[in-house]
Amino acid sequence: MNILSRVPLKEFTAKLKDLVKPGYTKAMWPTGGFFLIYIALTALLVYVDLSFVSTLYMNLMMLMYGMASTSGILLALLELLGVFALILALGFWFNFISTAVVFTYQDRLQHPDVVVSPSTIWKNFKHLRKNQLWRISLYTGLFIFLWTLPLTIVGSLVSKYTWAVYTIRILNYLIIIWKSYEYSQATLLYREKQPSFLGQSMRHALTASRRFMGGLKFNFLLLQIVLVLLPIVVWSAIFGGVAYYGIYTATYFFMYLGYALIVLGITAYLPVVYAISALFYEEAKKHIKVDADFIGLFKPVEVLTGEAFQYGHEPVVEEKPTKKAKKGKAQAAK
């Protein structure tokens, strides 16, 4: 089967243009502004963290000569960990903003009168169930880590063979990419069934995403390569050349100009990146029964309340989808 048969590139590009072009400016300013703030604050915190690392290293050196105390080293370590925690918190904050933008584009697809603007993005941001979203992010990171852990252990055992280390490293990168695409729709599927997630584990969103993306991973990968990666790479190569010219000739104006244009170009392209995620989900959903992806995942209400464990009660067990049902769910949706 053609890997682009479900979401054709040409048709997808036309719909993407119709989605992003109207009101592009209103969407670009908040998304770009938040991105620049995130980059600036992250760079500042990384700089501060590196200074704490150097301070900690110096205290350790001085401790060897009896010129530093253990309490000073512990204080430097706490400062280092505190800044690192701020970097993580900032990353979660930007992830929430990005999710709100994707949800707003999804709202526009479902309701064409919705305008992607600072007010609509802020409205979605306020109503995000952030506790559930960050648990989805943590589960995603945990599962990807566990998938790569066996090869990482093997790599440490064969570290004396350079070819084996690089082979295992490449395999781990492929696993990370593969699982990232499997779990890529977890947030949107969670939103689809948000009321049903009350009292349920956020792991179900990842399982549903894995089922949803069966046969669509290469489709989504190619769409992102053509519509996200290539434009950014071409833009960065052009103005990266300007920056390199400035470095080579010691003309620092061109160096800073090249770097600034790279960042501004990527910033201006962010609405397209966010819109692609929302549009892909809505287009893929036309060929898939979303309800089938959640079969057998949610615990019955009587189990959550404890009623199922009372004497004489017979809980209703929901059947899990068979392989034959999984293969036929796309045809049944049509």
XYZ file of C-alpha atoms in Angstrom, residues 56-235:
180
model
C 31.363 23.284 41.817
C 34.441 21.974 40.024
C 36.605 24.679 41.602
C 35.228 23.896 45.077
C 36.063 20.231 44.572
C 39.612 21.152 43.588
C 39.957 23.447 46.588
C 38.577 20.740 48.881
C 41.555 18.556 47.988
C 43.824 21.235 49.466
C 41.597 21.888 52.473
C 40.544 25.317 51.191
C 36.806 24.576 50.834
C 34.139 23.078 53.060
C 31.660 20.314 52.367
C 28.767 22.701 52.998
C 30.045 24.980 50.231
C 30.110 22.076 47.800
C 26.585 21.028 48.786
C 25.368 24.598 48.311
C 26.897 24.758 44.836
C 25.312 21.398 44.010
C 21.897 22.622 45.182
C 22.250 25.741 43.037
C 23.128 23.568 40.055
C 20.123 21.287 40.580
C 17.824 24.267 41.186
C 18.682 25.879 37.868
C 18.318 22.520 36.126
C 14.831 22.188 37.649
C 13.971 25.647 36.306
C 15.081 24.567 32.826
C 12.791 21.524 33.028
C 9.883 23.646 34.283
C 10.432 26.091 31.436
C 10.363 23.194 28.982
C 7.032 21.987 30.362
C 5.648 25.537 30.163
C 6.603 25.829 26.495
C 5.128 22.387 25.838
C 1.813 23.588 27.293
C 1.910 26.681 25.071
C 2.640 24.533 22.012
C -0.229 22.199 22.903
C -2.589 25.164 23.235
C -1.598 26.393 19.759
C -2.178 22.937 18.221
C -5.569 22.721 19.958
C -6.483 26.146 18.573
C -5.671 25.058 15.025
C -7.721 21.926 15.628
C -10.614 24.136 16.759
C -10.296 26.113 13.534
C -10.470 22.904 11.484
C -13.615 21.836 13.311
C -15.122 25.340 13.452
C -13.912 27.571 10.562
C -15.105 30.736 12.318
C -12.398 30.299 14.989
C -9.411 32.636 14.517
C -5.968 31.611 15.755
C -5.020 34.652 17.822
C -3.473 35.462 21.211
C -6.911 35.411 22.873
C -7.946 31.993 21.517
C -4.529 30.505 22.277
C -4.660 31.892 25.818
C -8.186 30.525 26.251
C -7.036 27.017 25.351
C -3.956 27.406 27.548
C -6.065 28.338 30.579
C -8.351 25.344 30.125
C -5.571 22.787 29.643
C -5.515 20.011 32.216
C -1.813 20.542 32.773
C -1.500 17.823 35.410
C -2.675 15.236 32.883
C -0.627 16.650 30.006
C 2.654 16.594 31.879
C 1.937 13.014 32.915
C 1.541 12.127 29.236
C 4.923 13.763 28.586
C 6.537 11.889 31.476
C 5.092 8.563 30.349
C 6.314 9.210 26.810
C 9.832 9.949 28.013
C 9.792 6.949 30.368
C 8.608 4.487 27.729
C 11.109 5.698 25.136
C 13.877 5.435 27.755
C 12.844 1.865 28.610
C 12.805 0.914 24.926
C 16.364 2.197 24.479
C 17.681 0.849 27.803
C 18.469 -2.745 26.658
C 20.613 -1.568 23.743
C 22.273 1.027 25.974
C 23.277 -1.742 28.397
C 24.562 -3.885 25.530
C 26.527 -0.889 24.235
C 28.253 -0.463 27.592
C 29.239 -4.146 27.549
C 30.818 -3.953 24.076
C 32.259 -0.459 24.457
C 35.728 -1.621 23.384
C 34.409 -2.242 19.852
C 33.917 1.108 18.168
C 31.823 -0.292 15.319
C 29.457 -1.989 17.779
C 29.031 1.204 19.810
C 28.122 3.245 16.724
C 25.781 0.518 15.462
C 23.933 0.380 18.773
C 23.790 4.168 18.922
C 22.204 4.309 15.458
C 19.701 1.605 16.421
C 18.783 3.555 19.541
C 18.205 6.708 17.486
C 15.929 4.726 15.166
C 14.005 3.384 18.164
C 13.598 6.903 19.553
C 12.253 8.173 16.223
C 9.960 5.160 15.805
C 8.452 5.365 19.287
C 8.178 9.165 19.099
C 5.980 8.826 16.031
C 3.971 6.041 17.650
C 3.198 8.288 20.628
C 2.898 11.530 18.610
C -0.921 11.630 18.664
C -1.334 10.893 22.382
C -2.220 14.471 23.329
C -4.820 14.889 20.578
C -6.365 11.498 21.331
C -6.492 12.452 25.005
C -8.388 15.584 24.029
C -10.751 13.492 21.896
C -11.714 11.367 24.915
C -10.904 13.780 27.737
C -14.062 13.113 29.836
C -13.328 9.369 29.736
C -9.855 9.941 31.240
C -11.312 10.971 34.594
C -9.702 8.606 37.104
C -7.873 6.721 34.347
C -4.165 6.333 33.626
C -2.602 8.619 31.023
C -0.835 5.542 29.648
C -4.016 4.810 27.735
C -3.432 7.859 25.543
C -0.070 6.427 24.483
C -1.544 3.001 23.771
C -4.333 4.565 21.719
C -1.765 6.641 19.827
C 0.245 3.517 19.024
C -2.878 1.888 17.600
C -3.897 5.066 15.780
C -0.498 5.418 14.098
C -0.413 1.840 12.834
C 0.362 2.240 9.123
C 0.647 6.034 9.413
C 4.117 6.519 10.885
C 5.941 6.738 7.549
C 3.115 8.896 6.220
C 3.565 11.436 9.018
C 7.362 11.190 8.795
C 7.410 12.034 5.077
C 4.969 14.900 5.539
C 7.182 16.394 8.237
C 10.354 15.882 6.192
C 8.876 17.662 3.160
C 6.907 20.385 4.949
C 8.979 21.010 8.100
C 12.521 19.678 7.872
C 13.406 20.661 4.287
C 12.225 24.311 4.510
C 14.053 24.817 7.810
C 17.231 23.124 6.537
C 17.256 25.177 3.316
C 16.630 28.435 5.190
